[in-house]
mmCIF file of C-alpha atoms and ligand atoms in Angstrom:
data_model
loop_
_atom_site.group_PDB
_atom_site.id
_atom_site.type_symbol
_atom_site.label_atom_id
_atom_site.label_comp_id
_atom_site.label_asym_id
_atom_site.label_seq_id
_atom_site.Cartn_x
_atom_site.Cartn_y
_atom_site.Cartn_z
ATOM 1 C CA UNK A 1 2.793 23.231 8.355
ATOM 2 C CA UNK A 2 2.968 22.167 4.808
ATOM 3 C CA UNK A 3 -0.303 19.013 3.911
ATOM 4 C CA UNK A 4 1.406 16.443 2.090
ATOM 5 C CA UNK A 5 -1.669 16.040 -0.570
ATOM 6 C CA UNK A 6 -3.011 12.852 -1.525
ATOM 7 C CA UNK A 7 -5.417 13.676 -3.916
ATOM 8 C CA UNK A 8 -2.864 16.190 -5.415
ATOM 9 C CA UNK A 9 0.068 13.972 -5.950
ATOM 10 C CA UNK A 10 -2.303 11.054 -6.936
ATOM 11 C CA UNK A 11 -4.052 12.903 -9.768
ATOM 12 C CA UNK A 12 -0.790 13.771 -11.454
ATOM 13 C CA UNK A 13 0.549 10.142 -11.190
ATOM 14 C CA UNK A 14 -2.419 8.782 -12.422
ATOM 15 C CA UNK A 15 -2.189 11.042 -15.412
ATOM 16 C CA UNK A 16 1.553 10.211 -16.225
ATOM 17 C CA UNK A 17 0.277 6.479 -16.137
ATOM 18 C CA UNK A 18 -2.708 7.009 -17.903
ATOM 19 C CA UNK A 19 -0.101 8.434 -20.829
ATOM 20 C CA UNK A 20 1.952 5.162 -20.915
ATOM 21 C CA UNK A 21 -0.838 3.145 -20.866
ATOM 22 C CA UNK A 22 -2.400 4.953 -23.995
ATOM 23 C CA UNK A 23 1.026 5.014 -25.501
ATOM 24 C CA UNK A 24 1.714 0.893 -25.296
ATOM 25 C CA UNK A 25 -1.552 0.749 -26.553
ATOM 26 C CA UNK A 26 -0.391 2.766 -29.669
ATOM 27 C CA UNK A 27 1.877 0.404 -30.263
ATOM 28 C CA UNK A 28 -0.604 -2.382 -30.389
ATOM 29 C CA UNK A 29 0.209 -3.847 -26.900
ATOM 30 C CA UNK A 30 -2.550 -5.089 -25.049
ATOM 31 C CA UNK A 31 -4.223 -3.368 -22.211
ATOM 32 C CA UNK A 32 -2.832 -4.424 -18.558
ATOM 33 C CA UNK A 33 -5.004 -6.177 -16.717
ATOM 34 C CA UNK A 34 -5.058 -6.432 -12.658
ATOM 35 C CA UNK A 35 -7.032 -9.214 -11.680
ATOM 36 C CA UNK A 36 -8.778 -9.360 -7.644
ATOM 37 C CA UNK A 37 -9.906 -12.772 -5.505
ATOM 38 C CA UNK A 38 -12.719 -12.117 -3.286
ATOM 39 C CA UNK A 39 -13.806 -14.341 -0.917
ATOM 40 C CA UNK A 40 -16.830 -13.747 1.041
ATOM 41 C CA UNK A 41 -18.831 -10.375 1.795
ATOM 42 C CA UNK A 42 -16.662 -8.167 4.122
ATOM 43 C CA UNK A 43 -17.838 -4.766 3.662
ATOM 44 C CA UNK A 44 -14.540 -3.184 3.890
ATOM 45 C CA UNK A 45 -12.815 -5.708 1.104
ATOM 46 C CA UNK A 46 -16.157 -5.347 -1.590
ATOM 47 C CA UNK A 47 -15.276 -1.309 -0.815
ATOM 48 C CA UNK A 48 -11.378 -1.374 -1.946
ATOM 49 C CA UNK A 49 -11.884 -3.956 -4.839
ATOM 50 C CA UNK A 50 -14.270 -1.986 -6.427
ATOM 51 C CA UNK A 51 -12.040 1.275 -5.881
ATOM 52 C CA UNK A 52 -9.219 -0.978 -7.232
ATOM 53 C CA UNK A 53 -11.713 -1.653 -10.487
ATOM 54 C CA UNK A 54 -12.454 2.072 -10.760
ATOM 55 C CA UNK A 55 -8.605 2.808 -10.834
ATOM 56 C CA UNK A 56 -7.963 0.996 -13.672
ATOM 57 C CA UNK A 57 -11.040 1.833 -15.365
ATOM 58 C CA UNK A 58 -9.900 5.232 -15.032
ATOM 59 C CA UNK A 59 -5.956 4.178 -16.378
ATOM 60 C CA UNK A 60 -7.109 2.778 -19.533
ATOM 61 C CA UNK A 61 -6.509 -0.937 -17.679
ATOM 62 C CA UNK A 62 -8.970 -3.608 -17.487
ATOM 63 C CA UNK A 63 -9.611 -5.414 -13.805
ATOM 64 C CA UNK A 64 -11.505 -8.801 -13.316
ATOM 65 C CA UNK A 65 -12.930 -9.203 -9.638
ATOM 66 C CA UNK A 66 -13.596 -13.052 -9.186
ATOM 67 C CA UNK A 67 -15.542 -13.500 -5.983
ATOM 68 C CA UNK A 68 -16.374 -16.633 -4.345
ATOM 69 C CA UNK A 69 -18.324 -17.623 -1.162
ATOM 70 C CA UNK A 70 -16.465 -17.827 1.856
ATOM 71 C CA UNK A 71 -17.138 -21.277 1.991
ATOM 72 C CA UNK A 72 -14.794 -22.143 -0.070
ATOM 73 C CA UNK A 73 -11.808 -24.588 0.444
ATOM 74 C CA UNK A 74 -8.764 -23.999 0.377
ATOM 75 C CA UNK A 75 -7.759 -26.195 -2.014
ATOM 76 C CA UNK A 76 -10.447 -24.722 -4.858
ATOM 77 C CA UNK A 77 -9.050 -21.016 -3.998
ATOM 78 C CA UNK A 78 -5.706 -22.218 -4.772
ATOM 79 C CA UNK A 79 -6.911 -24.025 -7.935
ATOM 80 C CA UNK A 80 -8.793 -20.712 -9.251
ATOM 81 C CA UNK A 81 -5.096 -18.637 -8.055
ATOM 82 C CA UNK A 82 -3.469 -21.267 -10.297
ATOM 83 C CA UNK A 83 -6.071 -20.685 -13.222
ATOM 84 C CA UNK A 84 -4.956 -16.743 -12.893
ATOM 85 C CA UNK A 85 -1.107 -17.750 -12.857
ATOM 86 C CA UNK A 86 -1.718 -19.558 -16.128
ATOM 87 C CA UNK A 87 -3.422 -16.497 -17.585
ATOM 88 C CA UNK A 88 -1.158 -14.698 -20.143
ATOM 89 C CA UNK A 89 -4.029 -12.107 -20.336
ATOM 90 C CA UNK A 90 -3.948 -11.420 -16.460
ATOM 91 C CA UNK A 91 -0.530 -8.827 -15.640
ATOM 92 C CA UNK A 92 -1.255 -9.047 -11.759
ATOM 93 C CA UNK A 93 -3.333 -10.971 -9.048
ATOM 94 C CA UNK A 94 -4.469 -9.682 -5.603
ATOM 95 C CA UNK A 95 -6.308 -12.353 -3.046
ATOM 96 C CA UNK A 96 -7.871 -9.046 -0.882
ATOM 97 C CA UNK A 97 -7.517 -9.694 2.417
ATOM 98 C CA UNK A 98 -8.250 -11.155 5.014
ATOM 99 C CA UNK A 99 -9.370 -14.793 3.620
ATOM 100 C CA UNK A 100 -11.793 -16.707 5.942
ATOM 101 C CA UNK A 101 -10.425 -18.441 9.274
ATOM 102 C CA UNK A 102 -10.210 -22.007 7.454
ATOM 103 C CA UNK A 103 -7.734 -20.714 4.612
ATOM 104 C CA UNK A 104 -4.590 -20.398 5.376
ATOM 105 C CA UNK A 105 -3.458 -16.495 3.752
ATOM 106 C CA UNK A 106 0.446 -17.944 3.308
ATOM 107 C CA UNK A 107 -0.354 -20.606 1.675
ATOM 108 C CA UNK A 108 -2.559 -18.352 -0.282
ATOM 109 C CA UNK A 109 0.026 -15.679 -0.766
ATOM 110 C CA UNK A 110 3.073 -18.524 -1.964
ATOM 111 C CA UNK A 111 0.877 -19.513 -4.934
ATOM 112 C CA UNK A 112 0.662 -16.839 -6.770
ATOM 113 C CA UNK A 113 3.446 -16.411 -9.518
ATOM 114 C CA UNK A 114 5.961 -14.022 -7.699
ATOM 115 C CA UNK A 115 5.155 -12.371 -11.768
ATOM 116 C CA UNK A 116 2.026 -11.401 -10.700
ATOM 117 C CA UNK A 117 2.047 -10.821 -7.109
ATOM 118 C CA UNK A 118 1.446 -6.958 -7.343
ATOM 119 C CA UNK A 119 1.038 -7.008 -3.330
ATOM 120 C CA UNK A 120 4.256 -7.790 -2.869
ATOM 121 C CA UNK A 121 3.065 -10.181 -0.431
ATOM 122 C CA UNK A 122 5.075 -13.006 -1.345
ATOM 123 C CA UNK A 123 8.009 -14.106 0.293
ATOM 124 C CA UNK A 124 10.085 -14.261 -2.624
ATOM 125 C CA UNK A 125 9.385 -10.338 -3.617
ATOM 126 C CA UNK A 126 10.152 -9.651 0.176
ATOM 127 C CA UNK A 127 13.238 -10.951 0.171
ATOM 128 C CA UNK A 128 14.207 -9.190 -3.177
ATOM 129 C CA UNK A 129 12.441 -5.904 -1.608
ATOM 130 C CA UNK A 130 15.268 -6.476 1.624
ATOM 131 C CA UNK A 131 18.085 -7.221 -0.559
ATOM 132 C CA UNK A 132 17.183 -3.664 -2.442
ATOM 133 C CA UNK A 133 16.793 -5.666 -5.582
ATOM 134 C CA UNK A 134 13.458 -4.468 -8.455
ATOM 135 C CA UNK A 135 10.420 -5.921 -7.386
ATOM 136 C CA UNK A 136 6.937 -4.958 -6.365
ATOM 137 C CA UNK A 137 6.733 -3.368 -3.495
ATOM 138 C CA UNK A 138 4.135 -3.035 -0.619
ATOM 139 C CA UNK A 139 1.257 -0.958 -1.916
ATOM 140 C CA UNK A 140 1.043 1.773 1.228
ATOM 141 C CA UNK A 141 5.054 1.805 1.898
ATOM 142 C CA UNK A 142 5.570 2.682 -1.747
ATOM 143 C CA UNK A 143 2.932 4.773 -1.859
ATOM 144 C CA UNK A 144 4.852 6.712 1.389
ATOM 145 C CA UNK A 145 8.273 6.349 -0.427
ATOM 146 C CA UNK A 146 6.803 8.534 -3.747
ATOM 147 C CA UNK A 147 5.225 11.135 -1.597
ATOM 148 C CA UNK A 148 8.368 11.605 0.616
ATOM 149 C CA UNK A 149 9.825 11.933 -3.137
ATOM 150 C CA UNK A 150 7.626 13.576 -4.747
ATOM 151 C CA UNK A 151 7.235 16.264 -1.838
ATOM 152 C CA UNK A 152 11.898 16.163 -1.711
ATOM 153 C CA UNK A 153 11.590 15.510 1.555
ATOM 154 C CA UNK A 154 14.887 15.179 3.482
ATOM 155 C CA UNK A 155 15.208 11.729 4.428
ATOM 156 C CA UNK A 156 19.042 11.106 4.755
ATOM 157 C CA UNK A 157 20.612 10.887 8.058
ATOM 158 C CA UNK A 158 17.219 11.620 9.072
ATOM 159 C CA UNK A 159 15.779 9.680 12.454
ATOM 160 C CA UNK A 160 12.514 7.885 11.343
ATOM 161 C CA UNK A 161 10.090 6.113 14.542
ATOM 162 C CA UNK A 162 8.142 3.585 12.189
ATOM 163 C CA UNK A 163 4.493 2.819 14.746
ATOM 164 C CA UNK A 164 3.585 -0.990 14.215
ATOM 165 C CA UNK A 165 5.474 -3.977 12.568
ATOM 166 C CA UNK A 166 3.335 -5.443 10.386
ATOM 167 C CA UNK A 167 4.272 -7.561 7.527
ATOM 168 C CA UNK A 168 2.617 -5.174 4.740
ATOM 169 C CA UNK A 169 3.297 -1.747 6.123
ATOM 170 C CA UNK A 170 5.829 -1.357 9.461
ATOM 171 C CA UNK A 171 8.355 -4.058 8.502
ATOM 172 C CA UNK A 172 8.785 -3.012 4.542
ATOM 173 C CA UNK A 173 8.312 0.571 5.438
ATOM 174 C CA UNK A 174 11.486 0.006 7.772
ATOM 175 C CA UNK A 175 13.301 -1.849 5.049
ATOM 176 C CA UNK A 176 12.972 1.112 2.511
ATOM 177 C CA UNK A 177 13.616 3.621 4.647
ATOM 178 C CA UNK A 178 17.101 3.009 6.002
ATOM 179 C CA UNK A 179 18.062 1.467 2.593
ATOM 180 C CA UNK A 180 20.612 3.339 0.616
ATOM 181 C CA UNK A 181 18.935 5.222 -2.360
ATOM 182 C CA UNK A 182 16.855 8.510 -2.033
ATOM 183 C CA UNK A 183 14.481 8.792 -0.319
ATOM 184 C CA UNK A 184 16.318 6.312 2.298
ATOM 185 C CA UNK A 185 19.530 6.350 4.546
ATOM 186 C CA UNK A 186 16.909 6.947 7.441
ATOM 187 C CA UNK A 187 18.099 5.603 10.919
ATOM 188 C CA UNK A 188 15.070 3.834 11.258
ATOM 189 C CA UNK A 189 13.568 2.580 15.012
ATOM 190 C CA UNK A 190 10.630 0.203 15.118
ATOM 191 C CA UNK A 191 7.628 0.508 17.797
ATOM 192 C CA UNK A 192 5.104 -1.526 18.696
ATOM 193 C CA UNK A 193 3.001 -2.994 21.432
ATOM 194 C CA UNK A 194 6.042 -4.332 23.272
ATOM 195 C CA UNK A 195 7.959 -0.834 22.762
ATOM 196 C CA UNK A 196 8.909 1.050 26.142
ATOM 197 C CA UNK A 197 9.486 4.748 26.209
ATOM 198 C CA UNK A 198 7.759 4.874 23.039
ATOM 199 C CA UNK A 199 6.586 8.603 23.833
ATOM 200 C CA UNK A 200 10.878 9.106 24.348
ATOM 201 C CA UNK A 201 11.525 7.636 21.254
ATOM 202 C CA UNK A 202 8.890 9.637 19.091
ATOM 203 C CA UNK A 203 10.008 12.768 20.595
ATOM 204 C CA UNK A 204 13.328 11.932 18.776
ATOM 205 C CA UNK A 205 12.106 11.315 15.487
ATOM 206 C CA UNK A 206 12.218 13.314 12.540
ATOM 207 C CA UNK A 207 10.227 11.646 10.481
ATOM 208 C CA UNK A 208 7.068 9.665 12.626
ATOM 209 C CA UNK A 209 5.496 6.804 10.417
ATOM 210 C CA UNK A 210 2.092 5.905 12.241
ATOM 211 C CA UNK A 211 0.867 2.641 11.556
ATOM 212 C CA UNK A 212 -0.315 0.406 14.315
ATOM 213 C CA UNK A 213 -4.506 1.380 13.796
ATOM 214 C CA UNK A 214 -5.274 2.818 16.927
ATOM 215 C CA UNK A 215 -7.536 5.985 15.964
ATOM 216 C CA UNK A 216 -5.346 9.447 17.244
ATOM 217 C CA UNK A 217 -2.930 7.381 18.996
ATOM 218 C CA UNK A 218 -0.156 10.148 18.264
ATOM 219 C CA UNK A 219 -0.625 13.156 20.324
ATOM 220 C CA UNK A 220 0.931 16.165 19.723
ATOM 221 C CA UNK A 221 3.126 15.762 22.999
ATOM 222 C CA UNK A 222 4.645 12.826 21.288
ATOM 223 C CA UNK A 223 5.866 14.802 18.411
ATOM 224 C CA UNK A 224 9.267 17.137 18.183
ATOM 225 C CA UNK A 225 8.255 20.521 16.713
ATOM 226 C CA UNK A 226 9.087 20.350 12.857
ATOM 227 C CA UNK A 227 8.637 16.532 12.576
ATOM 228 C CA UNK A 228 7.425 15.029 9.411
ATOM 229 C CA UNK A 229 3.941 12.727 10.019
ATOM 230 C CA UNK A 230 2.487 10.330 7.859
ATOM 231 C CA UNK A 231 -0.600 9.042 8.855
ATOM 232 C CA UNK A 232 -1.128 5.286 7.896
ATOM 233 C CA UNK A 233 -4.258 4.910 10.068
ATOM 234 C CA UNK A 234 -7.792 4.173 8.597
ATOM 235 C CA UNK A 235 -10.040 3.359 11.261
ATOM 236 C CA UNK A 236 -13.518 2.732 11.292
ATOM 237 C CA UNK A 237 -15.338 5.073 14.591
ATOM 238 C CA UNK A 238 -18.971 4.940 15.364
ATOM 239 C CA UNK A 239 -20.522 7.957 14.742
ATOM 240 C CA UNK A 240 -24.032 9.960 15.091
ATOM 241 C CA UNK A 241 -23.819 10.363 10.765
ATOM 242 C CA UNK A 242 -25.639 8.822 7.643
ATOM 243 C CA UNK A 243 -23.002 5.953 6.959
ATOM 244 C CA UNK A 244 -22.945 5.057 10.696
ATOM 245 C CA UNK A 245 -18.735 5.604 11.116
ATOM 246 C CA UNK A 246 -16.278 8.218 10.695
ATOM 247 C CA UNK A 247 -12.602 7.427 8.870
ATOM 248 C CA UNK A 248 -10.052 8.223 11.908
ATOM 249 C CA UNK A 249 -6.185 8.392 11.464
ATOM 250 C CA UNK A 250 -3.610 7.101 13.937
ATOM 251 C CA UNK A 251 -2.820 10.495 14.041
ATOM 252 C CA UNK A 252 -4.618 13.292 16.568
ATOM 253 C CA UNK A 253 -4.715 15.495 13.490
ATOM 254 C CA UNK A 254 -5.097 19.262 14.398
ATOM 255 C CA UNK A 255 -3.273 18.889 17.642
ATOM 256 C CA UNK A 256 -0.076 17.332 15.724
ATOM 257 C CA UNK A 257 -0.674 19.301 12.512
ATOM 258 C CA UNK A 258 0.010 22.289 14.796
ATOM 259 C CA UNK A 259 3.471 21.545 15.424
ATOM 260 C CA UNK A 260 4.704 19.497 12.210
ATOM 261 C CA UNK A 261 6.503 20.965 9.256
ATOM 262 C CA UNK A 262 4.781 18.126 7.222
ATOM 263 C CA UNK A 263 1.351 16.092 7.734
ATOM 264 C CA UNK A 264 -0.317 13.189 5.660
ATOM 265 C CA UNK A 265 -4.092 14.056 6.224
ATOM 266 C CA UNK A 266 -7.045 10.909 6.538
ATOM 267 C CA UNK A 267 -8.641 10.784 4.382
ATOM 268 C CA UNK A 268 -6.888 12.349 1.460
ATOM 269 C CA UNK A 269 -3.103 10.992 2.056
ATOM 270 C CA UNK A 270 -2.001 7.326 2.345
ATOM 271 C CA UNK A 271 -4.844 6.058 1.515
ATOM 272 C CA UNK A 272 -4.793 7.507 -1.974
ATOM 273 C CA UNK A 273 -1.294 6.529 -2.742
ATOM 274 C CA UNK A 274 -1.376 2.894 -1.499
ATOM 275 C CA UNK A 275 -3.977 2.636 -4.611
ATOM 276 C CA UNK A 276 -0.842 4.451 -6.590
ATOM 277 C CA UNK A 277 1.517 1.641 -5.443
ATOM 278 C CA UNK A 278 -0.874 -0.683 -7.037
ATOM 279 C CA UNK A 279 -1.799 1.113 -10.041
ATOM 280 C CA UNK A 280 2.394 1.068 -10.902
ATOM 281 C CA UNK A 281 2.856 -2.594 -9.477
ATOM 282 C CA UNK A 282 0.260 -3.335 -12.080
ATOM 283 C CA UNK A 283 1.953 -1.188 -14.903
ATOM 284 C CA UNK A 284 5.071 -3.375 -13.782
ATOM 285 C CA UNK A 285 4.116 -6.540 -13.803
ATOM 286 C CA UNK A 286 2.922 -5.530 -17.587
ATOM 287 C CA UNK A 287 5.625 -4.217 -18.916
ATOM 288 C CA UNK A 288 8.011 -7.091 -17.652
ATOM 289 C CA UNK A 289 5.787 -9.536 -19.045
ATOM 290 C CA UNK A 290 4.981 -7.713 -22.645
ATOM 291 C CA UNK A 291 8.383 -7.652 -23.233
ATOM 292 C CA UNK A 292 9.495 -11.030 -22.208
ATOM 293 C CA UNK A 293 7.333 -12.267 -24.943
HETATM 294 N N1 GUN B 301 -6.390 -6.035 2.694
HETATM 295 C C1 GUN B 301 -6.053 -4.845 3.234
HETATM 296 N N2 GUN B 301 -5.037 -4.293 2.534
HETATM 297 C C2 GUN B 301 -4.749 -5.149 1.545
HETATM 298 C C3 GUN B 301 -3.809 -5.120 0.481
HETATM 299 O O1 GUN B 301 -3.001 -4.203 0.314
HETATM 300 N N3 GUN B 301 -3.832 -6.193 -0.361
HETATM 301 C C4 GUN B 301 -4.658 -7.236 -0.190
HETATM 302 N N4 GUN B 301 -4.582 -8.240 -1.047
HETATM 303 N N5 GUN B 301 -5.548 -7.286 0.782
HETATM 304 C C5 GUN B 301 -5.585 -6.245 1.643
#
């Protein structure tokens, strides 16, 4: 069993960026600048906006965080995402999710400038992502897609069981993998709650993509000896420690770990390169707009 390292492969990405970050800035270009919403005081959310900031600090980028209480209308958080559109200083523009009950998170997502929609969240970038045309993508599917890459993992022809359909990791991580380019060309199958045999069905998988957030949900019986895992899974589990919680994978680790050829660990895997897919959204969104001025 080879680990398919995280914190490895996200150092040396980071540094490549870091270099064309310092080199635009040779040339006099601006830094790029990744701008976050906040609304309210989820624990979770302050946590991965101020990892976000760090990121870029780290990149040579600068980062705003604008927070707001979660009282706020809907109509105001839409006037402050429309303030950020209008910013030529601002490259790209994450509302951190989830937004309080009373806001509506599509309407939300729509109004940001599909420019600066480094989520990929919006419907127009979705539909570009399906069609296989350049756009952002997902944070945590392109984060998967550079590992599989970076690691050359064998993905044609391959049979991948994607765990969960949601609209930011199952459903694009689907889309990329069965679309034609490398990595890709995956026959791809899609499980979720409604999914029978789904034990069958992961036993014929060579590549296993768990994402539904159910902590050790894949057991090692589930898996076909050799099988690829990545581990989307980040769960919070009460625990007798100092923070209160332990981060769990979807992923029984040692019992799988045992019997794949390659394993995303938690934490130290996915995690890290989600932040990667928004660290080169970012760069992206920069570079198209630098040079369309
Ligand atoms: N909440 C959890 N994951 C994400 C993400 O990738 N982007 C945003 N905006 N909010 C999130």
């Amino acid at each position: 069993m080879e680990l398919l390292d995280g914190k490895v492969l996200a150092k040396a990405i980071k540094a490549e960026l870091k270099e064309k970050i310092a080199s635009y800035k040779e040339k006099g270009w601006r830094a790029p600048h990744l701008c976050a919403i906040l609304v309210g005081e989820d624990g979770a959310s302050q946590t991965y906006v101020a990892s976000k900031a760090k990121d870029c600090e780290e990149l040579g980028m600068d980062s705003t965080v604008f927070r707001f209480p979660s009282g706020i209308s809907e109509n105001d958080l839409l006037a402050e995402v429309e303030k950020v559109n209008l910013n030529t200083n601002i490259d790209g523009l994450i509302v951190q999710m989830p937004v309080p009950e009373h806001i509506n998170s599509l309407n939300v997502m729509m109004h940001i400038d599909p420019s600066k929609d480094v989520d990929g969240f919006h419907p127009m970038n979705v539909g570009m992502m399906f069609k296989g045309l350049d756009t952002f993508l997902p944070a945590t599917p392109y984060g998967i897609m550079m590992m599989l890459e970076r690691y050359k993992i064998e993905t044609s022809g391959k049979h991948c069981v994607v765990i969960g359909r949601s609209d930011i990791v199952g459903k694009p991580m689907a889309a990329l993998l069965m679309q034609n380019t490398n990595p890709g060309n995956c026959t791809v199958t899609v499980c979720h709650s409604k999914t029978k045999n789904l034990r069958e069905l992961c036993l014929q998988a060579d590549i296993i993509v768990a994402a539904l957030g159910r902590p050790e949900f894949l057991k090692a019986d589930m898996v076909k000896p050799g099988a690829v895992v990545i581990d989307v899974g980040i769960s919070r589990v009460d625990a007798n420690n100092e923070r209160g919680y332990v981060i769990k994978g979807d992923v029984a680790f040692d019992e799988v770990a045992a019997k794949a050829s390659y394993i995303t660990p938690v934490p130290g895997g996915v995690g890290l390169m989600t932040r990667i897919g928004l660290l080169q959204n970012t760069l992206k969104a920069y570079e198209w707009h630098m040079g369309s001025k």
